[in-house]
PDB file of C-alpha atoms in Angstrom:
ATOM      1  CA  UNK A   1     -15.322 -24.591 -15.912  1.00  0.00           C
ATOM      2  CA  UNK A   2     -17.609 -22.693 -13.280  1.00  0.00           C
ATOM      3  CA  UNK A   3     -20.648 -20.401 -13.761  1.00  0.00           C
ATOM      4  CA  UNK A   4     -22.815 -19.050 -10.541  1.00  0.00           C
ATOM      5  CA  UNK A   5     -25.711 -19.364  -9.646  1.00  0.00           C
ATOM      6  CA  UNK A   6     -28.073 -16.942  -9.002  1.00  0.00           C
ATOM      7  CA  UNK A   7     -28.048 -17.331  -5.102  1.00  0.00           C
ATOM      8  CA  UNK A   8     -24.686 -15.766  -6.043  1.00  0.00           C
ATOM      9  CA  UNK A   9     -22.363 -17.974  -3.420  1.00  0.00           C
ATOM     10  CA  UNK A  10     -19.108 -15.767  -3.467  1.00  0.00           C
ATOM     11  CA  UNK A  11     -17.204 -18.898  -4.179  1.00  0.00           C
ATOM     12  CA  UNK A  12     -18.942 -19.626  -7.183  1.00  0.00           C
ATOM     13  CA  UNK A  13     -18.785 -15.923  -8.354  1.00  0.00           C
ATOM     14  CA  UNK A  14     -15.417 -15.876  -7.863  1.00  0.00           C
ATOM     15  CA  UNK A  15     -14.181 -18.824  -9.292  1.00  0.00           C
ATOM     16  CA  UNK A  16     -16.272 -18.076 -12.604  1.00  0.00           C
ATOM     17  CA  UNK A  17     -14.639 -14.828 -12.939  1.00  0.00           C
ATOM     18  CA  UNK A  18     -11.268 -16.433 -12.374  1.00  0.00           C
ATOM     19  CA  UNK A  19     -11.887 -18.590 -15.248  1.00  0.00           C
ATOM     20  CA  UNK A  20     -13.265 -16.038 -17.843  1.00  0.00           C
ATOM     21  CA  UNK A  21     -10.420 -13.331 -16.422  1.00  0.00           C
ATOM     22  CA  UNK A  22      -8.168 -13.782 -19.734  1.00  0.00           C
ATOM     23  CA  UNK A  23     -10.424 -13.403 -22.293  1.00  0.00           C
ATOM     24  CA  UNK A  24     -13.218 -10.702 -20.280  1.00  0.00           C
ATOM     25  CA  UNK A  25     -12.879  -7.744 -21.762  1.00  0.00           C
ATOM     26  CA  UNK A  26     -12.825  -9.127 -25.855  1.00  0.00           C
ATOM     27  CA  UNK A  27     -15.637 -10.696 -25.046  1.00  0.00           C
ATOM     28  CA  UNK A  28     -17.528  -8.094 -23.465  1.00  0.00           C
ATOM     29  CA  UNK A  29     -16.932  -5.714 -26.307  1.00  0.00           C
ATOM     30  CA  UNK A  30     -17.663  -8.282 -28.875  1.00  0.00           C
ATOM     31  CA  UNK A  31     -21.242  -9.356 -26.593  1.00  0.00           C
ATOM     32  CA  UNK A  32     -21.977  -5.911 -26.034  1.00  0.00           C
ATOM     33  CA  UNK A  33     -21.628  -4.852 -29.650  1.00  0.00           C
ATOM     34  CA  UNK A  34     -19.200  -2.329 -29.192  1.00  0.00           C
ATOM     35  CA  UNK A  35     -21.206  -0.581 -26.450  1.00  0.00           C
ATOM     36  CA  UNK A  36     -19.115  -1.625 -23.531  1.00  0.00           C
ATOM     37  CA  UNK A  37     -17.062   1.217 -24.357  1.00  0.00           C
ATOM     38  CA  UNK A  38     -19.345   3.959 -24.580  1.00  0.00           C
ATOM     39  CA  UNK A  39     -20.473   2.862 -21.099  1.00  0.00           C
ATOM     40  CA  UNK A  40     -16.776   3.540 -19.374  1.00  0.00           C
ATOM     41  CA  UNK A  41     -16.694   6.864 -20.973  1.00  0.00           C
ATOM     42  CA  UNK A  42     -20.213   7.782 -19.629  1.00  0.00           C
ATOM     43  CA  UNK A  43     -18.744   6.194 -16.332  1.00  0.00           C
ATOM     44  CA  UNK A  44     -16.129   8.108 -15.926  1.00  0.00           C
ATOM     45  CA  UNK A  45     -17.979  11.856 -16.906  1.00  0.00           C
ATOM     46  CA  UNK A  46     -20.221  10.974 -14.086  1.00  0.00           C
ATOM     47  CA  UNK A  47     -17.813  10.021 -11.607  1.00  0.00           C
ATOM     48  CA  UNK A  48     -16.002  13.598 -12.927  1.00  0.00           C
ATOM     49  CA  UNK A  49     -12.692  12.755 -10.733  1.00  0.00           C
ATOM     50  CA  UNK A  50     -10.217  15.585  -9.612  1.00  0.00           C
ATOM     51  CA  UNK A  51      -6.179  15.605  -9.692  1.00  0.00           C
ATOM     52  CA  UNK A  52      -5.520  14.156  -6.303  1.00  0.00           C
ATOM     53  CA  UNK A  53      -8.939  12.855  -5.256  1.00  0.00           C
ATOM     54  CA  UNK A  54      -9.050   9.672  -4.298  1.00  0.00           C
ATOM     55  CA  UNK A  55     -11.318   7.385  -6.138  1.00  0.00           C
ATOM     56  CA  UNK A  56     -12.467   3.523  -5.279  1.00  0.00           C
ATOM     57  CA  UNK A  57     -13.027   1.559  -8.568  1.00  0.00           C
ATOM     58  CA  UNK A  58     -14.468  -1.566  -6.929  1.00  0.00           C
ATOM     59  CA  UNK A  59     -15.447  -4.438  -9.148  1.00  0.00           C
ATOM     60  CA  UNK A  60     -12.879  -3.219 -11.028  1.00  0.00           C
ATOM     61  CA  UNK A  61     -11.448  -6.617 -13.135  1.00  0.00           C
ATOM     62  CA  UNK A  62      -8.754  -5.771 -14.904  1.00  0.00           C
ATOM     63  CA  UNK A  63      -9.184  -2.103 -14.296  1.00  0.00           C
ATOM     64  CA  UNK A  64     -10.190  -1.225 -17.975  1.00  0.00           C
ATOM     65  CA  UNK A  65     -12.968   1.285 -16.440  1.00  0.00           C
ATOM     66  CA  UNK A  66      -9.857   2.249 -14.061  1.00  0.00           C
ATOM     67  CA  UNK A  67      -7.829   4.011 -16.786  1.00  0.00           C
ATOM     68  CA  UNK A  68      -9.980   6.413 -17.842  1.00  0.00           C
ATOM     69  CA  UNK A  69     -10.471   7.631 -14.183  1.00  0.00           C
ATOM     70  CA  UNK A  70      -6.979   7.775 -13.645  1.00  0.00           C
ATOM     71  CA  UNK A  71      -6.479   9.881 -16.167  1.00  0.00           C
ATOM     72  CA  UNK A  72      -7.932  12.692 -14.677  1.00  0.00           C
ATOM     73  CA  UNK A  73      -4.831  12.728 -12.444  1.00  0.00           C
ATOM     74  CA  UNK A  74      -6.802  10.534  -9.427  1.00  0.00           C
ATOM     75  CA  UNK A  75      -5.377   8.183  -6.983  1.00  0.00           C
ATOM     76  CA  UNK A  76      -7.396   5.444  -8.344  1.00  0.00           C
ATOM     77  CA  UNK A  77      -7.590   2.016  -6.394  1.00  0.00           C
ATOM     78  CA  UNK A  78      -8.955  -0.508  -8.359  1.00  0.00           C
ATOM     79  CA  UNK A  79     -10.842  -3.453  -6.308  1.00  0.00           C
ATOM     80  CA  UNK A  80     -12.087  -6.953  -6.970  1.00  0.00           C
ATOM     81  CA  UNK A  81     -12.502 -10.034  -4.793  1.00  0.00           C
ATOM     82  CA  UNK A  82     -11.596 -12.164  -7.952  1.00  0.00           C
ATOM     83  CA  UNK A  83      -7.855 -12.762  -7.969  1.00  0.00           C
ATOM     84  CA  UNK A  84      -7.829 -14.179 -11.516  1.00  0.00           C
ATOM     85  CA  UNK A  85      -8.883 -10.715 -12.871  1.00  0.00           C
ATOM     86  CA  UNK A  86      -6.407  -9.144 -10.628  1.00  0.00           C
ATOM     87  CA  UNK A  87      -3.489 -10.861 -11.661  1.00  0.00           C
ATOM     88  CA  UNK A  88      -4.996 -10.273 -15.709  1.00  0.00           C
ATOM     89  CA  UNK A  89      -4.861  -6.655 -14.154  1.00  0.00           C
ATOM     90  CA  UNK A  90      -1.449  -6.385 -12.701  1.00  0.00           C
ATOM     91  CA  UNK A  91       0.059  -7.801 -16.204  1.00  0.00           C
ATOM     92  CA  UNK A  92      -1.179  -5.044 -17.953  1.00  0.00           C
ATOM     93  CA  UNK A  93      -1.268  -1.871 -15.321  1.00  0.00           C
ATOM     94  CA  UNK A  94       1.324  -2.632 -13.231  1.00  0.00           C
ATOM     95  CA  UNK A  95       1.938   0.807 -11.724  1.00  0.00           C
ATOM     96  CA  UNK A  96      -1.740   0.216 -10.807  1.00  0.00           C
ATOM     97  CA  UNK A  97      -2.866   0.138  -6.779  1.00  0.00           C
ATOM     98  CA  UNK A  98      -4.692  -3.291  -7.444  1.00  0.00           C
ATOM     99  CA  UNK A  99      -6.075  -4.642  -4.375  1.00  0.00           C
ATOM    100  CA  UNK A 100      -8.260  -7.479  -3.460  1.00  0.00           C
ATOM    101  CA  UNK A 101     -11.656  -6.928  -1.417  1.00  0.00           C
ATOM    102  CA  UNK A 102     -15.111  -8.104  -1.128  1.00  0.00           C
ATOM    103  CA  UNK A 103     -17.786  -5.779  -1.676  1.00  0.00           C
ATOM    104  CA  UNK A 104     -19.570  -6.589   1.836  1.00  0.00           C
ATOM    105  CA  UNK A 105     -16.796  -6.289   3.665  1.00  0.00           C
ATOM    106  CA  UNK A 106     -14.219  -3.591   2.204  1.00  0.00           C
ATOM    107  CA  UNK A 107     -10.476  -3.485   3.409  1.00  0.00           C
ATOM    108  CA  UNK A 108     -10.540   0.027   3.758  1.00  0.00           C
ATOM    109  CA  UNK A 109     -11.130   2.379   6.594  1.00  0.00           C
ATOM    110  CA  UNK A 110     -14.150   5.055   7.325  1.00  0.00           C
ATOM    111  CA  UNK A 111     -14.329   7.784   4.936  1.00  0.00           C
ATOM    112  CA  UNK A 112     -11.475   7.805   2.804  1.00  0.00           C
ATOM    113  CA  UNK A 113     -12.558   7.723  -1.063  1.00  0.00           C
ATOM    114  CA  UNK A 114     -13.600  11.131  -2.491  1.00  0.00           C
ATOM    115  CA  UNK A 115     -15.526   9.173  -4.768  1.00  0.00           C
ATOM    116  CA  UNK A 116     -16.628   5.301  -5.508  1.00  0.00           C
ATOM    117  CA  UNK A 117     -18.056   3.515  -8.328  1.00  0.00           C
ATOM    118  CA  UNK A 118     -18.760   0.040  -9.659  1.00  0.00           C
ATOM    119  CA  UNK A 119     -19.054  -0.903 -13.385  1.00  0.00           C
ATOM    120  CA  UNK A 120     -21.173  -4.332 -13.777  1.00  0.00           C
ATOM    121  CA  UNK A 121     -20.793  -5.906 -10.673  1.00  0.00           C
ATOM    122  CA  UNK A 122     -23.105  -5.106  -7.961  1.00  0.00           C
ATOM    123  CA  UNK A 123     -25.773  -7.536  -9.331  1.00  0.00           C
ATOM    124  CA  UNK A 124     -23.054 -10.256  -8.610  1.00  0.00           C
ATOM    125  CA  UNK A 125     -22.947  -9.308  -5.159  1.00  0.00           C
ATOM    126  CA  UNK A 126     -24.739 -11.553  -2.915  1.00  0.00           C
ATOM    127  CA  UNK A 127     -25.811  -8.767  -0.229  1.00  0.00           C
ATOM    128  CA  UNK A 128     -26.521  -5.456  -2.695  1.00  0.00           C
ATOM    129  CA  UNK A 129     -27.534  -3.886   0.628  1.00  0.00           C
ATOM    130  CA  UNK A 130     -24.515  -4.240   2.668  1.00  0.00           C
ATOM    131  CA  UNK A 131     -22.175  -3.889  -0.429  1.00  0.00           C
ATOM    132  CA  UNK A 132     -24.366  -0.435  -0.555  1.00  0.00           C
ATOM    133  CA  UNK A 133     -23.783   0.618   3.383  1.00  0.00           C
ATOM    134  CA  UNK A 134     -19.962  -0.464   2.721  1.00  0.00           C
ATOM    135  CA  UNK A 135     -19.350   2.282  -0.443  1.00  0.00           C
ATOM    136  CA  UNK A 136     -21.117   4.934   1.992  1.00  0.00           C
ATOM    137  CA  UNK A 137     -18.930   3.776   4.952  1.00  0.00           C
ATOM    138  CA  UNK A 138     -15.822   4.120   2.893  1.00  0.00           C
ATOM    139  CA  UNK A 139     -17.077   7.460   1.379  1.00  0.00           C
ATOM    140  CA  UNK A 140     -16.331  10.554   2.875  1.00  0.00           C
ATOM    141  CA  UNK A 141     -18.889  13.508   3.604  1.00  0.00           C
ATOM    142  CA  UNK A 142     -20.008  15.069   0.543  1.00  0.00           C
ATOM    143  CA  UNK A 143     -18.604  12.347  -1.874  1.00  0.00           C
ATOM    144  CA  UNK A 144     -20.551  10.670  -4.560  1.00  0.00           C
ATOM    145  CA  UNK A 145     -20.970   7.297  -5.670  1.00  0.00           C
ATOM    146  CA  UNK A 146     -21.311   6.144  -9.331  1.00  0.00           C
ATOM    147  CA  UNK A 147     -22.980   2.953 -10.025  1.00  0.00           C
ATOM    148  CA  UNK A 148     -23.376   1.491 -13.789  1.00  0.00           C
ATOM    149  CA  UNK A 149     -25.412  -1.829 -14.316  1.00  0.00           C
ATOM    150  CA  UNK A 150     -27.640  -3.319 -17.080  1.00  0.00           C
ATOM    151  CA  UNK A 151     -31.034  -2.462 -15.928  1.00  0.00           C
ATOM    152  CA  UNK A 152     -34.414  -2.887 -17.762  1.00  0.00           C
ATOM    153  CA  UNK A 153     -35.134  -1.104 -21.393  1.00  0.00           C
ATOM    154  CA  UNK A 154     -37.929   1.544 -20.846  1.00  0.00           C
ATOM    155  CA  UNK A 155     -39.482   1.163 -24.623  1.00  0.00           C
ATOM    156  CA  UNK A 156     -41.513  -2.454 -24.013  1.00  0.00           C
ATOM    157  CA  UNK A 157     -40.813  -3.705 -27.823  1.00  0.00           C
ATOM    158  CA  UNK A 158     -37.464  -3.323 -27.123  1.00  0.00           C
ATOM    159  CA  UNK A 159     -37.432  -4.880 -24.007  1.00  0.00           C
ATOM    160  CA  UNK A 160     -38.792  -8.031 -25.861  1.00  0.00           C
ATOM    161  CA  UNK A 161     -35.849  -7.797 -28.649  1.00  0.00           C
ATOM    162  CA  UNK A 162     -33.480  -7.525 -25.479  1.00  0.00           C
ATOM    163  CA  UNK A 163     -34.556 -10.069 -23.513  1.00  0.00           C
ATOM    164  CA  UNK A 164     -34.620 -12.665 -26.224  1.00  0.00           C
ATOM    165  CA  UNK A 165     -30.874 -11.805 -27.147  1.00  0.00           C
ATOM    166  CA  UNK A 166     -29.955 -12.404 -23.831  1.00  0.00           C
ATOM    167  CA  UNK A 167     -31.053 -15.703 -23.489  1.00  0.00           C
ATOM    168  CA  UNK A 168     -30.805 -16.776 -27.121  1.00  0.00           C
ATOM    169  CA  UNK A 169     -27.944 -15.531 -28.792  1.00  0.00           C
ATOM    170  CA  UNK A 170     -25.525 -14.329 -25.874  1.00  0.00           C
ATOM    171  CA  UNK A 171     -24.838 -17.848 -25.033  1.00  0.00           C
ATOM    172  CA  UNK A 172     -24.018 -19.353 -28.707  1.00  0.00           C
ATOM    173  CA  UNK A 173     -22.010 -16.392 -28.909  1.00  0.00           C
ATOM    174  CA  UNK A 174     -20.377 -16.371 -25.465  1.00  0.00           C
ATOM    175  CA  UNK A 175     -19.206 -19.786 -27.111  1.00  0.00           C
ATOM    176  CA  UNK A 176     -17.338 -18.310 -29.391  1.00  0.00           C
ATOM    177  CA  UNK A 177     -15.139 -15.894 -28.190  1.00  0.00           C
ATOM    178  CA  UNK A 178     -14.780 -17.060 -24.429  1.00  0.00           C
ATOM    179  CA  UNK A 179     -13.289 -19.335 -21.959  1.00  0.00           C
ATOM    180  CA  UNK A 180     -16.632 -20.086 -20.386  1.00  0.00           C
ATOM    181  CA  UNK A 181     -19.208 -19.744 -22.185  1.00  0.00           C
ATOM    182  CA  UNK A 182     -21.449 -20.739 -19.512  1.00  0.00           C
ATOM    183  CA  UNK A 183     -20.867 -18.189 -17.102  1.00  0.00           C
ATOM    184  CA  UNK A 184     -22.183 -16.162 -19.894  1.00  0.00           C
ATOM    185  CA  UNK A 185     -25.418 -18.109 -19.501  1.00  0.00           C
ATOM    186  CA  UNK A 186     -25.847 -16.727 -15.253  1.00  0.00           C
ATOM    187  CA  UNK A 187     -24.501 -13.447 -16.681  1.00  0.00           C
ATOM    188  CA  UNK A 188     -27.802 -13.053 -18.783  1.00  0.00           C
ATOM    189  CA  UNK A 189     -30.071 -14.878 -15.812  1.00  0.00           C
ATOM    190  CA  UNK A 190     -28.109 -12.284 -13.631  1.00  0.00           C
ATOM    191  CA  UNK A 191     -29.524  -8.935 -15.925  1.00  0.00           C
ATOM    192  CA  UNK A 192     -33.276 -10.545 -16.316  1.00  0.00           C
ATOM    193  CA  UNK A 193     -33.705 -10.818 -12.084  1.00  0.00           C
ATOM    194  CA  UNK A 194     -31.824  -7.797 -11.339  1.00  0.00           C
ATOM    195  CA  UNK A 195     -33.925  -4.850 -10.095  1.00  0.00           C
ATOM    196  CA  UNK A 196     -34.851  -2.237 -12.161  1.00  0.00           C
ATOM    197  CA  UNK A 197     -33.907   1.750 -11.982  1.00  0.00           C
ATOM    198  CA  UNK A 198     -36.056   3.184  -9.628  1.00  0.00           C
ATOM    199  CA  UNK A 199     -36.081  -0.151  -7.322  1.00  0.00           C
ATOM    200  CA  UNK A 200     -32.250   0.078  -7.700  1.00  0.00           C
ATOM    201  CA  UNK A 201     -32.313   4.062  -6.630  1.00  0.00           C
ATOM    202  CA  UNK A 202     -34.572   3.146  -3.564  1.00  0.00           C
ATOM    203  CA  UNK A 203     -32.124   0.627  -2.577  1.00  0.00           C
ATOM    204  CA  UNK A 204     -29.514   3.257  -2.657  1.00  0.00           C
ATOM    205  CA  UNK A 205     -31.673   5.789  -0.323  1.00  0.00           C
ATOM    206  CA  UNK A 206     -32.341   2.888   1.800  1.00  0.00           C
ATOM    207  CA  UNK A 207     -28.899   2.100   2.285  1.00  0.00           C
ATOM    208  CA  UNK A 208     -27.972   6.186   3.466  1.00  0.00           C
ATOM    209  CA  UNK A 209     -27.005   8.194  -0.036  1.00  0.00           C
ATOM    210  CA  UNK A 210     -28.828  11.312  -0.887  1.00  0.00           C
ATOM    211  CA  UNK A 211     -29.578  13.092  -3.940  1.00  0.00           C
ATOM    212  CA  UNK A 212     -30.328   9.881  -5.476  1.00  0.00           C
ATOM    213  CA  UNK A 213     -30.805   9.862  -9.499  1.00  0.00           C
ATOM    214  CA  UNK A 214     -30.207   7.934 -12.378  1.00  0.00           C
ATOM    215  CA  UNK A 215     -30.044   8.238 -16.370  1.00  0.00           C
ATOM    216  CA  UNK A 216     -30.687   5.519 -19.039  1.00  0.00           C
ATOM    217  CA  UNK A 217     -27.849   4.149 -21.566  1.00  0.00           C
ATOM    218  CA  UNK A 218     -29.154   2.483 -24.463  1.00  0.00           C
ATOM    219  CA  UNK A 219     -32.729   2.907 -24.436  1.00  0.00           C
ATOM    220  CA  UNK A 220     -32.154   1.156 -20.788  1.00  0.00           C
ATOM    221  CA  UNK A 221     -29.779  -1.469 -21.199  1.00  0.00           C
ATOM    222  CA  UNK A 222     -27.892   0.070 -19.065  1.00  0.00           C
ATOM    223  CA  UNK A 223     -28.551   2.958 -16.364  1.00  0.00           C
ATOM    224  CA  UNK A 224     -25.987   4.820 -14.374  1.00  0.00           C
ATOM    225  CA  UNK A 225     -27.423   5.190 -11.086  1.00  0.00           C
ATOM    226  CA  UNK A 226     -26.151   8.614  -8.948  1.00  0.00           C
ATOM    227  CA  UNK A 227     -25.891   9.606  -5.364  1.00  0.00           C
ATOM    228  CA  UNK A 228     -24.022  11.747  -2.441  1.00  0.00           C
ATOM    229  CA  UNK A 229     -23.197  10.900   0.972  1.00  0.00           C
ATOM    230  CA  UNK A 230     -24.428  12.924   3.531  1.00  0.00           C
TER     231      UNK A 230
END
């Protein structure tokens, strides 16, 4: 078994997700107490996809946060350089557009996607930047991007209760329900060192997208970050 570290080598990321690809999304709900569904739904309001736009789910797994976009009646392509968690994928949705692609370097051409969005899985990019310049190149004029990642809770009690959750009982429970337990264990270095919302949202301005915003899930477990390209 595999877990990352948090230099995030894409070979490491990728063969950690390939190992945890069967069991992911049980064990997310059961780590996230439930939550990890509420979070697609809020996803998907704020990506607010059209019949016949086309929308780039990148990150996408096994394209759980996919389905709900596609059933708006958008061309939904869901993306992921982790072939383990597109094959998981294919098994279930196999009418799906799966295709494989890393986030720095996407196989697609200039300005095609109405709209893009990633669920959990910038912070395991290894460039944020460059994955960020790559959703804008891909994005045509006027489109919008939709990013949701655990960020930091805003109440500082909270933030306390949070942290020590993470590191304390994620991991005996991570060994419990999945195949790697110990890619659990990056997963919660991964949320403690990632940026917070408004360092997140200047990355995002930095990197070319306008009308930057962002609203908290959770108290601030989570924040679904918002922007247009120009």
């Amino acid at each position: 078994m595999t877990r990352a570290s948090l230099d995030k080598q894409p070979h490491e990321v990728i063969s950690m997700f390939d190992d945890v690809a069967e069991k992911y999304d049980l064990t997310n709900d059961v780590l996230s107490l439930g939550q990890a569904r509420l979070w697609r739904k809020e996803v998907a309001k704020a990506v607010k996809a059209r019949p016949a736009e086309k929308v780039l789910d990148l990150a996408a797994g096994t394209a759980t946060s996919s389905m709900s976009l596609a059933a708006t009646g958008a061309y939904v392509v869901p993306c992921d350089f982790s072939q383990g968690m597109l094959r998981q994928g294919k098994k279930r949705h196999p009418w799906m557009p799966f295709t494989a692609g890393d986030a720095t370097k996407l196989p697609f051409a200039d300005g095609v996607f109405d709209a893009v969005t990633i669920s959990f899985g910038l912070r395991n990019v290894q460039d944020t930047d460059l994955a960020l310049r790559e959703l804008y190149r891909v994005t045509k004029p006027g489109g919008r991007i939709v990013i949701c990642e655990f960020s930091h809770p805003t109440w500082a009690p909270f933030r306390t209760v949070y942290e020590e959750y993470l590191m304390r009982a994620l991991p005996p429970t991570a060994r419990a329900v999945s195949s790697n337990p110990d890619a659990y264990v990056y997963l919660a270095e991964s949320i403690r060192a990632w940026p917070d919302q408004p360092a997140l949202a200047a990355r995002l301005k930095g990197a070319g997208w306008s009308k930057v915003a962002w609203r908290n899930l959770t108290g601030g477990i989570v924040a679904l970050h918002r922007g247009v390209r120009a």
